[in-house]
Structures are given as structure tokens and as C-alpha cells.
């Protein structure tokens, strides 16, 4: 895709095919001969891991759907039926439920990789924005899926999250009714959530396709943050990165398998093994761990925002919380234009590194606070971390790039790998594959 | 075509805009049923009323009943609780409403409310919070008083009253 195609069909069939539907050429140029920077580290393997997880979710989901019954009366029992009676159902169900957690773990690493290495900077803005779109679709899919087992947490997560929309002035209440299909979460809600939970993963597949397309036009970024200059800087994707990705995937599968086989419920919540009851809210409702940071931001806004020294409230705390929570994701769309630094990789930005570390700490801190009760010191901490989260994107990044003294960049990728002396002929043998 | 002719709106321009307008209306009216099917169905709307016999609820008690899938608090208040609710100064309230606006005249002992917190919809706990005979939402800490009025926390409004009427002193119709 990037640069002229290097594909030469070798036999009669591939030649015939190439002049009709050049799909083998596309595969070759995208995943075989595709020139890849030679200095990618393991943080660059998560894209492949994520692609794998998407397939896992779709495959396990499609087979779960063969036994799952999306009605308020049957949903809970049908999931238990899958877990107890369906052949292999215990493993398939836990693969899907644990898989969702592993998928999110990988996407958080992937996103924070991008934030550290400046992967969002020109010419990869669209690539980044598509990534944020995928993240939003994943969150929607995860939420919709969590409602399907129709336990207490499913029901109350659905109640709380659909109530977000009631914060919207004027149309809010009508919108909530439209989303729920009634005044409360009920059968109508479950069936539509099932329909959408089935649909969205395929939309994710579509956006992932665009994401990879947008990746292969400028090519991969890399830890040094300097662009590819010549053939010495790249290696063919296969076998160098197919093998590296595969190795990382196997390591990633270890915790996945451990949870799946030995602790399928460790990441979930015991209350979800109580069937949904519209009359009783569990004492302590918490979302899945992967939504915790955003949940903490929602709850951090405990105050109204109004015109100072008057009683006029412009944004009440409920609307404010919802705006802050969505804003925490929306701000990512603007990241390519908020970071004013010309230097792409965080490795060469000494001051940036400190602020980045604080961002990671704030985000993990918010995740922890999301699971705590919303009172006392927890609220104050959540407010501090929320302020830092937004401050990082809206204040620190725009200013820092203008005043920071960065370390000198390497002249090229090969120099960053082999040192300044070694720009001569780095392993001619390895380069033959790239031709 | 000369420049001034070009600037004049022509028959062709009119047809062009008219076609576009019809197209927009057509697409819109084709899309609307696809959206509106999500709104509450006739079956859901048909459940819209329930009758409830109040004689089963003793003074001081609270029961939870179901209306349209929503949990409903039916609270039989004690004279003390009524007096306390009536005595609260409006200035102390986040969403000011006198007690008389929360109940029906002559039936002050009956407080009938939708049991979902106006913040994000959890069912608050009865009588465990700051206000005696009030409600405490464990989800994000909103506090309601003995008239179900929000006093603190992120909830913006008082607990919502469903439409209801007394058919007799002991029979109430909700919806
Ligand atoms: C982006 C990919 C996906 C994610 C993140 C995801 C997430 C989830 C989650 C969190 C649950 C709740 C699991 C539990 O607590 O038991 C769930 C359930 C379910 N999902 Fe998915 N899912 C995805 C794709 C799919 C697909 C493609 C299908 C089917 C076509 C599907 C079908 C189901 C079914 C039938 C259930 C209910 C059974 C159960 O609870 O295990 N999912 N999903
Ligand atoms: S739902 Fe009651 S305080 Fe949030």
C-alpha cells in the first residue's frame, strides 16, 4: 500500500487472479512484503493482539448466540444453561466474558502507547481518530453485552447508563424512553440491546479495516519517532513482525487462559449472578473494571457550575458529570492538534515523560476510585485526578511543546538501532526479503 | 451562457431544489418508522394503570409496588413525619416544593412516588440516610427527606410523582 507494489504473481493462477481481483497483491503488500520499521518494540504488538481479540469475540459470540435467549424471562437462565449444560459452554462463555476484559486491557495499552510515542501526530491524525471511534464502539458493545446475562448488575448498569441521556435538557426524558422502549429497562430494552450487541462488532470490523488502511498509507510509526528514510530502516513484515506479533500473542494468551480456565468470574461481579430485579438496587453498584476511570470522572462532578456570585445554575452536577465523562473521550479526538511539540516520540522529551507518567497514574487512580464509594476523600482524589486528566490534554500539551528542550533525534531509524557509526551497510542479507 | 444569465435562478434550479427537498422529506419519512419503532409499543403502553389497595399498608410502613415496570414507593407517613415535612423551609431545598405539592389534599399520610433516584435511577434505601423517614441513594450519595425531596448529592430533582388518583380512601389508581 505505501509505495509501489512489490508483488509479482508467480504462477498461472495468481497471474489470472491478479488481473481480475488483485486480493493476493493486497495481502502481500499489506502483511507480507509490507515494509515495517526495524525498531518496533513490543508495545507495537498490541494492534495484532487486538485484531485477534476481535475475532475471538465474534467467533465465541456467534456460537453463544446459538443457545442464548434474549428475553427478560429466559436470558439469565439461558446463560446458566450455556455454562452448565451446553457442550463446552462453560469455556465458550468464559472465553467471551473474559475476552471482553482482555480486549479492553489490550486497547488501553495500545492507546497509552500512542500517547507516549506521539503516534497521533501528522501524518497519522485520521488513523488516531479512527482508533478513538473504535474505542467508543467497543465501549458501547461491551456495555450492551454486559446487559445480556440479565443479572442485577446488568439491569442496574442499563438503568444508570441509559439515565445519562436524561441529563440532556428538554429532549432528555423522551430520549431515555426511546432508548429503553418503555419507562424502565425491560424486555424491549433487552431485545434491542441484543440486536445492537450483534451488530456493533461488525461495524468495528469495518472501522478496523479503515484503521489499517490509514496505517498503511504513511506506514507504521516507531519508537524513535523519525520517519522511514530508506530501505535500511525497514524490514519485511513477514517473517519479522508476523513472528514477533505471534510471540507477543502467545504471552498475552497466558493470563487470558488462566482467567478463562481457572477464574472465569474473577473479573466480574457476584451480584450479576442474581437475576435482574427492578425493585432492588444492589448496595454497591460498580461497572466492569474497564469503565471504572470514566465512571470515576462522572462521579467526580458533585458540584453545579453556575455564574459566580449568583444562584444561577448553568450546568447542574448531573449534566456536568455526564459532560465530563464523555468529554474525557471526546478530548482524544483533538489530541493531534493539542500537542504542539514537533518531536513525536516521548523518548526524546524529558519533561513530557514526567507529565505522561502522572497521566498514567491519574488514569489508574481514577480506575481504582471508580470502585470506591463516592464520598469523603475518594471524591476529592477523583476530582484531583480528573482535573489532571483534562489539564494534561488541554493545558500541558499545548504549552509544553513550545517551551520544552528536547533531546537530539537520531538521524535515521537504522542509526537509532545500530548507533551513529553503523549507518553503512546494515545486514544486506536481511534486506533481500524486503525487495 | 453569459454571466448575468448564470446568476438568474432558472427553471432548472427550481426543479433541482424541489427534487432535493422531496428527496429529503422522503428519506426522512422512510427513516422515521425505523426510529419510532423503538418507542414504547402499544403493549407496553397498555399496562399504563394499576390499582392498589392501601388498607394493607400500616402507618409508618413503606411498600414497593410495580407500575409500568417502574418501582413505586407507597409510604404511609406518621403524623410526625408529615409535620416535619410541612415545617421545612423552602429555602433549604434544592428543588423547592412545599409538602402540599407532594401529596393529595386530605391524604397527606400517603406519599406515592417513583422509586428511582432522579440522578441515574437507582432505588434509594429507606430511612438509612441523613433524614429520618427519608431516603438515601447508595449509588452516588443523594439524600431525600420525608417528602421525597432531594436535599443533597448529585440528584437534581425531587423523587418524581407518578400520575395517580384516589378512587376511595383505601383504593388508589396509578397511571
Ligand atoms: C467487540 C466485541 C465484543 C465485546 C467487547 C463483547 C462483550 C460482551 C460482554 C462483556 C458480555 C457479557 C458477558 C457476561 O458477563 O457473561 C457479552 C455477552 C454476550 N455477547 Fe458479546 N461481545 C462482543 C462481540 C459479540 C458478538 C460478535 C456476538 C454475536 C454475534 C456476541 C454475543 C453475545 C451474547 C449472545 C452474549 C450473552 C451471553 C453471555 O453473557 O455470555 N458478542 N458480550
Ligand atoms: S443514582 Fe442516586 S445518587 Fe446517583
XYZ file of C-alpha atoms and ligand atoms in Angstrom:
657
model
C 0.000 0.000 0.000
C 2.658 2.533 0.913
C 4.928 2.938 -2.058
C 4.684 0.976 -5.283
C 3.595 -2.628 -5.045
C 6.376 -5.223 -4.992
C 4.102 -8.138 -5.774
C 4.879 -10.367 -8.741
C 2.412 -13.179 -9.385
C 4.403 -16.345 -9.929
C 2.107 -18.946 -11.453
C -0.754 -19.078 -13.906
C -3.495 -18.898 -11.327
C -2.090 -15.940 -9.390
C -1.473 -14.068 -12.660
C -5.047 -14.769 -13.776
C -6.331 -13.655 -10.383
C -4.163 -10.547 -10.264
C -5.692 -9.098 -13.386
C -9.223 -9.703 -12.081
C -9.299 -9.229 -8.291
C -5.839 -8.322 -7.002
C -6.583 -9.517 -3.494
C -3.396 -11.587 -3.222
C -1.481 -8.471 -4.146
C -3.292 -6.593 -1.375
C -2.457 -9.267 1.190
C 1.135 -9.455 0.043
C 1.635 -5.702 0.121
C -0.141 -5.317 3.467
C 1.058 -8.262 5.508
C 3.935 -9.991 3.761
C 6.317 -7.625 1.991
C 4.924 -4.608 3.792
C 7.991 -2.548 4.783
C 7.984 -2.113 8.560
C 10.390 0.000 10.641
C 13.092 -2.269 12.023
C 12.989 -0.778 15.525
C 9.431 -1.614 16.637
C 9.282 -2.785 20.250
C 6.692 -4.965 21.974
C 4.318 -2.054 22.532
C 3.721 -2.314 18.774
C 2.378 -5.837 19.015
C -0.925 -4.859 20.578
C -2.535 -3.984 17.260
C -2.176 -7.593 16.184
C -3.345 -8.765 19.603
C -6.420 -6.548 19.298
C -7.232 -7.919 15.844
C -7.017 -11.405 17.285
C -9.300 -10.484 20.203
C -11.899 -9.043 17.860
C -12.024 -12.355 16.043
C -12.239 -14.240 19.364
C -15.206 -12.115 20.492
C -17.027 -12.562 17.208
C -16.462 -16.308 16.998
C -17.378 -17.023 20.625
C -20.278 -14.537 20.412
C -21.770 -16.143 17.327
C -21.755 -19.568 18.970
C -23.124 -18.206 22.265
C -25.955 -16.703 20.254
C -26.945 -20.228 19.219
C -28.031 -21.003 22.784
C -28.709 -17.620 24.311
C -32.376 -16.487 24.540
C -32.826 -12.715 24.522
C -35.981 -12.335 26.600
C -36.318 -10.964 30.105
C -37.845 -14.237 31.234
C -35.184 -16.501 29.738
C -31.924 -14.597 29.354
C -30.490 -15.276 32.798
C -31.407 -18.941 32.712
C -30.125 -19.383 29.191
C -26.671 -18.100 30.186
C -26.687 -20.532 33.117
C -27.811 -23.235 30.692
C -24.849 -22.405 28.468
C -22.496 -22.578 31.431
C -23.823 -25.836 32.822
C -25.366 -27.919 30.072
C -24.113 -26.898 26.648
C -21.090 -28.893 25.497
C -18.013 -26.765 26.171
C -20.380 -23.931 27.063
C -18.546 -23.222 30.288
C -15.376 -22.459 28.353
C -17.042 -20.647 25.473
C -18.995 -18.360 27.783
C -15.961 -17.557 29.883
C -13.852 -17.003 26.760
C -16.352 -14.349 25.703
C -16.755 -12.704 29.114
C -13.037 -12.799 29.992
C -12.251 -11.982 26.382
C -14.034 -8.659 26.755
C -11.736 -7.797 29.666
C -8.604 -8.875 27.823
C -9.737 -6.896 24.777
C -10.033 -3.757 26.886
C -6.715 -4.397 28.651
C -5.067 -4.550 25.232
C -6.814 -1.455 23.928
C -5.744 0.611 26.937
C -2.124 -0.425 26.401
C -2.475 0.365 22.691
C -3.901 3.830 23.408
C -1.295 4.707 26.023
C 1.431 3.503 23.652
C 0.098 6.040 21.171
C 0.010 8.827 23.736
C 3.633 8.188 24.762
C 5.126 7.802 21.296
C 3.093 10.598 19.731
C 1.534 8.121 17.316
C -1.349 10.541 16.778
C 0.815 13.243 15.165
C 0.867 14.142 11.491
C 0.535 12.339 9.165
C -1.424 9.842 11.315
C -4.301 12.000 12.629
C -7.016 10.086 10.784
C -5.521 6.810 11.925
C -5.735 8.052 15.509
C -9.291 9.379 15.146
C -10.436 6.050 13.710
C -8.883 4.444 16.755
C -10.941 6.627 19.080
C -14.050 5.687 17.079
C -13.207 2.005 17.558
C -12.743 2.602 21.280
C -16.205 4.212 21.508
C -17.778 1.335 19.573
C -16.026 -1.157 21.843
C -17.353 0.580 24.931
C -20.868 0.521 23.505
C -20.515 -3.151 22.584
C -19.119 -4.090 25.979
C -21.919 -2.276 27.765
C -24.638 -3.811 25.592
C -23.147 -7.269 26.072
C -22.982 -6.856 29.825
C -26.742 -6.312 29.895
C -27.467 -9.591 28.108
C -26.994 -12.040 31.030
C -29.788 -10.061 32.759
C -28.359 -10.190 36.257
C -28.663 -7.449 38.837
C -25.560 -5.641 37.579
C -26.796 -5.947 34.007
C -30.110 -4.384 34.913
C -28.736 -1.565 37.026
C -25.887 -0.798 34.659
C -28.534 -0.444 31.964
C -30.645 1.790 34.215
C -27.779 4.059 35.190
C -26.231 4.318 31.748
C -29.468 4.976 29.886
C -30.213 7.607 32.550
C -27.147 9.542 31.376
C -29.253 10.746 28.499
C -31.883 12.186 30.833
C -29.293 14.832 31.726
C -29.766 16.396 28.285
C -32.035 19.429 28.650
C -35.519 19.339 27.062
C -35.292 16.151 24.992
C -33.568 14.011 27.651
C -36.552 12.188 29.135
C -38.074 11.407 25.736
C -34.735 10.123 24.534
C -34.388 7.792 27.518
C -37.816 6.345 26.759
C -36.872 5.890 23.129
C -33.688 4.045 24.111
C -35.414 1.847 26.693
C -38.619 1.202 24.761
C -40.597 1.941 27.910
C -40.368 3.843 31.138
C -37.997 1.294 32.611
C -35.443 -1.262 31.482
C -37.466 -4.267 30.405
C -37.870 -6.907 27.740
C -37.994 -4.317 24.956
C -34.641 -2.976 26.131
C -33.033 -6.398 26.274
C -34.040 -7.423 22.769
C -32.831 -4.188 21.177
C -29.581 -4.336 23.110
C -29.071 -7.848 21.811
C -29.675 -6.732 18.248
C -27.152 -3.925 18.619
C -24.654 -6.079 20.507
C -24.666 -8.377 17.495
C -24.342 -5.510 15.031
C -21.634 -3.313 16.528
C -18.742 -5.813 16.410
C -19.176 -5.980 12.644
C -19.102 -2.214 12.471
C -15.876 -2.425 14.467
C -14.524 -4.803 11.829
C -15.313 -2.151 9.211
C -13.613 0.641 11.114
C -10.616 -1.592 11.869
C -10.296 -2.054 8.112
C -10.161 1.720 7.654
C -7.762 1.986 10.603
C -5.316 -0.417 8.950
C -5.738 1.271 5.605
C -4.916 4.600 7.226
C -1.927 2.910 8.878
C -0.532 1.542 5.656
C -0.569 4.846 3.797
C 2.046 6.670 5.919
C 3.350 3.348 7.290
C 3.984 2.451 10.916
C 5.395 4.954 13.320
C 8.178 3.716 15.545
C 9.744 4.284 18.983
C 12.326 6.747 17.641
C 9.583 8.847 16.077
C 11.628 9.649 12.953
C 10.138 8.640 9.625
C 11.496 5.879 7.413
C 14.123 7.357 5.086
C 15.382 4.404 3.071
C 15.399 0.638 2.820
C 17.928 0.314 5.614
C 15.247 1.445 8.025
C 12.708 -1.250 7.262
C 12.164 -4.991 7.405
C 9.544 -7.014 5.564
C 6.503 -7.617 7.754
C 6.784 -11.335 7.210
C 8.542 -13.100 8.859
C 9.982 -10.422 11.146
C 6.773 -8.971 12.551
C 4.451 -11.879 11.964
C 6.697 -13.833 14.333
C 7.130 -11.026 16.831
C 3.358 -10.448 16.945
C 2.724 -14.144 17.303
C 5.147 -14.436 20.195
C 3.540 -11.471 21.966
C 0.126 -13.007 21.347
C 1.167 -16.262 22.982
C 2.385 -14.385 26.052
C -0.876 -12.419 26.106
C -2.837 -15.669 25.937
C -1.290 -16.867 29.217
C -3.290 -14.577 31.528
C -6.282 -14.915 29.208
C -6.185 -18.702 29.530
C -5.618 -18.509 33.268
C -8.715 -16.427 33.833
C -10.742 -18.363 31.320
C -9.977 -21.787 32.803
C -9.425 -21.077 36.476
C -11.141 -17.837 37.419
C -13.858 -17.065 34.875
C -15.729 -14.851 37.322
C -12.797 -13.078 38.954
C -13.177 -10.021 36.740
C -16.947 -9.873 37.048
C -19.229 -9.044 39.929
C -21.033 -11.615 42.112
C -24.257 -9.586 42.059
C -24.616 -10.454 38.398
C -25.471 -13.989 39.472
C -28.685 -12.651 40.993
C -31.408 -12.343 38.396
C -32.431 -8.782 37.442
C -34.901 -7.149 39.846
C -36.350 -3.746 39.037
C -37.372 -3.204 42.680
C -33.982 -3.537 44.384
C -30.711 -1.822 43.599
C -27.607 -3.721 44.778
C -25.962 -1.871 47.645
C -22.801 -1.200 45.757
C -23.167 -0.872 42.029
C -19.981 -0.674 40.035
C -19.354 -1.019 36.336
C -16.933 -3.502 34.806
C -13.339 -2.606 35.644
C -12.688 -1.253 32.166
C -15.254 1.502 32.609
C -14.072 2.493 36.083
C -11.897 5.510 35.142
C -14.774 7.094 33.248
C -17.233 6.235 35.983
C -14.959 7.966 38.499
C -14.890 11.076 36.299
C -18.702 11.029 36.145
C -18.934 10.915 39.914
C -16.199 13.488 40.490
C -18.505 16.275 39.324
C -20.503 16.759 42.525
C -20.988 20.477 42.119
C -23.158 22.723 39.954
C -21.496 25.089 37.554
C -23.108 28.491 37.543
C -22.447 32.176 37.197
C -20.206 33.147 40.127
C -21.818 35.121 42.970
C -25.328 34.351 41.740
C -27.676 31.428 42.236
C -27.943 30.857 38.505
C -27.006 27.286 37.639
C -25.862 26.784 34.070
C -24.884 23.134 34.316
C -26.125 21.061 37.220
C -23.908 18.385 38.697
C -25.711 15.585 36.876
C -25.280 17.115 33.432
C -21.763 18.218 34.386
C -20.787 14.653 35.281
C -22.110 13.297 32.012
C -20.353 16.025 30.008
C -17.065 15.378 31.813
C -17.318 11.653 31.238
C -17.981 11.906 27.519
C -15.552 14.822 27.305
C -12.774 12.574 28.604
C -13.072 10.572 25.390
C -14.003 13.414 23.049
C -10.812 15.255 24.030
C -8.840 12.387 22.479
C -10.230 13.303 19.060
C -8.440 16.637 19.309
C -5.177 15.282 20.656
C -3.307 15.561 17.329
C -3.883 19.315 17.392
C -3.479 19.852 21.130
C 0.092 18.566 21.298
C 2.259 21.390 19.978
C 5.574 19.536 20.083
C 7.337 18.870 16.790
C 9.114 15.913 18.367
C 6.990 12.832 18.015
C 8.409 10.269 20.426
C 8.212 10.800 24.174
C 11.636 9.182 24.482
C 13.236 12.448 23.395
C 11.089 14.701 25.588
C 12.464 14.652 29.140
C 9.835 16.917 30.708
C 6.976 15.318 28.820
C 7.920 11.955 30.328
C 7.134 13.192 33.828
C 3.756 14.593 32.829
C 2.985 11.398 30.927
C 3.750 9.312 33.987
C 1.377 11.456 36.022
C -1.307 10.915 33.392
C -0.913 7.156 33.683
C -1.048 7.403 37.474
C -4.159 9.600 37.319
C -5.904 7.237 34.957
C -5.130 4.164 37.053
C -6.031 6.148 40.172
C -9.385 7.024 38.631
C -9.901 3.356 37.828
C -9.307 2.480 41.455
C -11.564 5.272 42.707
C -14.365 4.156 40.391
C -14.710 1.069 42.573
C -14.787 3.012 45.847
C -17.806 4.633 47.470
C -18.423 8.187 46.298
C -17.764 10.080 49.481
C -15.149 11.850 51.575
C -11.530 11.688 50.480
C -12.368 9.496 47.465
C -14.348 12.288 45.849
C -11.587 14.797 46.439
C -8.976 12.474 44.942
C -11.204 11.766 41.956
C -11.607 15.500 41.413
C -7.836 15.979 41.534
C -7.159 13.194 39.039
C -9.965 14.381 36.769
C -8.525 17.886 36.785
C -5.096 16.499 35.895
C -6.509 14.312 33.123
C -8.087 17.290 31.397
C -5.192 19.578 32.297
C -2.753 17.223 30.592
C -4.559 17.441 27.267
C -5.908 20.980 27.346
C -3.120 22.905 29.110
C 0.110 20.939 29.452
C 0.434 19.524 25.918
C -0.335 22.778 24.079
C 2.187 24.734 26.167
C 4.883 22.142 26.812
C 5.748 21.636 23.142
C 6.570 25.337 22.824
C 8.950 25.559 25.784
C 10.486 22.126 26.236
C 14.121 21.449 25.278
C 14.116 18.056 23.622
C 16.992 15.612 23.255
C 18.619 15.325 19.825
C 16.830 12.959 17.480
C 18.712 10.162 15.689
C 19.326 10.847 12.005
C 17.519 7.720 10.981
C 15.834 4.609 12.296
C 18.832 2.430 11.472
C 21.073 4.826 13.350
C 18.788 4.635 16.374
C 19.098 0.848 16.308
C 22.741 0.369 15.401
C 24.312 3.555 16.701
C 25.664 6.540 14.705
C 28.658 4.593 13.336
C 26.652 1.823 11.774
C 24.857 3.693 9.012
C 26.992 1.864 6.434
C 25.509 -1.461 5.366
C 23.233 -2.949 7.982
C 22.957 -6.638 7.198
C 22.468 -6.748 3.468
C 21.199 -10.295 3.820
C 18.116 -9.340 5.785
C 17.211 -6.767 3.209
C 16.717 -9.189 0.376
C 13.365 -10.171 1.794
C 12.177 -6.589 1.565
C 12.726 -6.378 -2.171
C -24.286 31.240 -21.297
C -23.360 34.719 -20.257
C -22.547 35.715 -16.726
C -25.801 37.512 -15.905
C -27.937 34.683 -17.215
C -25.963 32.381 -14.977
C -26.831 34.391 -11.882
C -30.562 34.320 -12.545
C -32.359 31.407 -10.897
C -33.667 29.218 -13.679
C -36.440 26.690 -14.054
C -33.709 24.096 -13.841
C -32.503 25.444 -10.477
C -36.026 25.327 -9.158
C -36.519 21.735 -10.270
C -33.170 20.835 -8.787
C -34.006 22.260 -5.361
C -37.555 20.906 -5.420
C -36.264 17.410 -6.236
C -33.746 17.660 -3.434
C -36.415 18.801 -0.980
C -38.747 15.944 -1.895
C -35.823 13.559 -1.550
C -35.013 14.814 1.948
C -38.632 14.536 3.062
C -38.868 11.088 1.508
C -35.743 9.768 3.191
C -36.841 11.351 6.463
C -40.274 9.788 6.386
C -38.819 6.419 5.471
C -36.362 6.659 8.360
C -38.840 7.764 10.994
C -40.661 4.427 11.414
C -37.278 2.767 11.877
C -36.563 5.097 14.778
C -40.069 5.325 16.209
C -40.411 1.535 16.479
C -38.028 1.902 19.425
C -40.536 3.980 21.382
C -42.807 2.174 23.876
C -45.038 -0.258 21.986
C -48.819 -0.408 22.291
C -48.427 -3.430 24.559
C -46.138 -1.551 26.902
C -48.458 1.444 26.920
C -51.472 -0.757 27.612
C -50.058 -1.612 31.028
C -50.298 2.017 31.893
C -52.504 1.839 35.032
C -52.560 -0.240 38.208
C -54.886 -0.130 41.196
C -53.566 -0.656 44.682
C -55.356 -1.342 47.965
C -53.889 0.970 50.592
C -55.526 -0.748 53.560
C -52.671 -3.261 53.551
C -50.088 -0.598 54.356
C -49.796 0.210 58.050
C -48.889 3.602 59.373
C -45.123 4.074 59.285
C -44.669 1.403 56.614
C -43.287 1.587 53.117
C -44.159 -0.792 50.318
C -42.755 -1.106 46.870
C -45.109 -1.855 44.000
C -44.631 -2.016 40.252
C -46.131 0.290 37.655
C -45.065 0.181 34.015
C -42.001 -1.752 35.088
C -41.052 1.066 37.417
C -40.720 0.591 41.150
C -43.184 2.790 43.087
C -42.852 3.760 46.732
C -46.126 3.794 48.659
C -45.326 5.285 52.019
C -47.812 5.646 54.859
C -46.416 8.593 56.791
C -46.795 9.140 60.528
C -48.188 12.478 61.767
C -44.664 13.324 62.962
C -43.171 12.784 59.549
C -45.911 14.887 57.960
C -45.381 17.718 60.424
C -41.642 17.619 59.843
C -42.047 17.694 56.074
C -44.520 20.576 56.267
C -42.225 22.525 58.571
C -39.220 22.521 56.245
C -38.309 25.973 54.932
C -38.403 26.142 51.129
C -35.073 27.924 51.174
C -33.419 24.722 52.432
C -34.498 22.780 49.355
C -32.547 22.068 46.192
C -35.726 21.666 44.149
C -38.168 23.753 46.194
C -41.640 22.253 46.644
C -43.936 22.542 49.668
C -45.123 19.302 51.208
C -48.607 20.050 49.909
C -47.318 19.713 46.356
C -46.008 16.228 47.102
C -49.308 14.688 48.290
C -53.038 14.967 47.619
C -55.102 17.312 49.792
C -56.717 15.420 52.663
C -54.482 12.381 52.030
C -51.276 13.832 53.453
C -50.362 10.494 55.004
C -49.872 8.897 51.559
C -46.661 9.640 49.728
C -46.645 7.893 46.346
C -43.503 8.319 44.255
C -41.478 6.671 41.501
C -38.721 4.913 43.395
C -35.901 5.819 41.017
C -33.351 8.363 42.135
C -33.529 11.383 39.820
C -29.784 11.218 39.392
C -29.239 7.970 37.483
C -32.153 5.823 38.533
C -31.081 3.623 41.468
C -33.712 2.704 44.052
C -32.803 4.646 47.225
C -32.820 2.937 50.647
C -35.492 3.925 53.119
C -34.602 5.544 56.426
C -30.874 4.794 56.416
C -29.658 8.249 55.479
C -29.383 11.726 56.891
C -33.144 12.415 57.009
C -35.365 10.451 59.341
C -38.165 8.819 57.378
C -36.313 9.820 54.207
C -34.271 8.045 51.550
C -30.605 7.530 50.927
C -29.335 6.666 47.460
C -26.313 4.421 47.846
C -25.244 4.821 44.238
C -23.824 8.319 44.390
C -24.991 9.565 47.750
C -28.143 11.632 47.107
C -30.310 12.256 50.204
C -34.082 12.696 50.159
C -36.275 13.907 53.038
C -39.550 12.540 54.389
C -41.410 14.115 51.464
C -39.018 12.577 48.932
C -37.440 15.950 48.215
C -33.762 15.963 47.283
C -31.654 17.622 49.949
C -28.089 16.850 48.906
C -25.993 14.891 46.410
C -25.935 14.832 42.618
C -29.671 14.239 42.091
C -31.129 17.376 40.512
C -34.824 16.861 41.286
C -37.200 15.528 43.918
C -38.398 11.945 43.536
C -40.928 12.049 40.711
C -44.639 11.646 41.447
C -46.481 9.313 39.089
C -49.929 10.386 37.947
C -52.390 8.886 40.430
C -55.828 9.438 41.956
C -57.742 8.139 44.953
C -60.736 6.061 43.889
C -61.726 5.821 47.555
C -59.916 6.356 50.833
C -58.273 2.971 50.524
C -58.005 2.465 46.789
C -55.559 4.330 44.600
C -55.184 4.170 40.831
C -51.713 4.858 39.473
C -51.302 5.930 35.866
C -16.347 -6.168 20.209
C -16.629 -7.368 20.524
C -17.460 -7.822 21.728
C -17.385 -7.447 23.045
C -16.445 -6.420 23.654
C -18.410 -8.212 23.767
C -18.665 -8.123 25.143
C -19.591 -8.877 25.838
C -19.767 -8.890 27.264
C -18.984 -8.042 28.258
C -20.763 -9.780 27.570
C -21.273 -10.165 28.967
C -20.617 -11.446 29.396
C -21.035 -11.930 30.742
O -20.929 -11.143 31.701
O -21.466 -13.086 30.837
C -21.247 -10.302 26.331
C -22.288 -11.227 26.223
C -22.765 -11.756 25.035
N -22.277 -11.492 23.757
Fe -20.710 -10.291 23.331
N -19.085 -9.014 22.865
C -18.537 -8.804 21.612
C -18.942 -9.428 20.449
C -20.051 -10.283 20.317
C -20.558 -10.829 19.082
C -19.961 -10.564 17.704
C -21.655 -11.600 19.396
C -22.590 -12.395 18.492
C -22.719 -12.238 17.258
C -21.838 -11.553 20.805
C -22.848 -12.242 21.501
C -23.018 -12.231 22.873
C -24.024 -12.999 23.586
C -25.038 -13.957 22.968
C -23.863 -12.685 24.954
C -24.707 -13.228 26.136
C -24.119 -14.452 26.742
C -23.156 -14.149 27.866
O -23.482 -13.385 28.730
O -22.060 -14.718 27.849
N -20.858 -10.739 21.331
N -20.519 -9.749 25.278
S -28.485 7.290 41.172
Fe -28.943 8.081 43.112
S -27.277 9.333 43.501
Fe -26.822 8.572 41.548
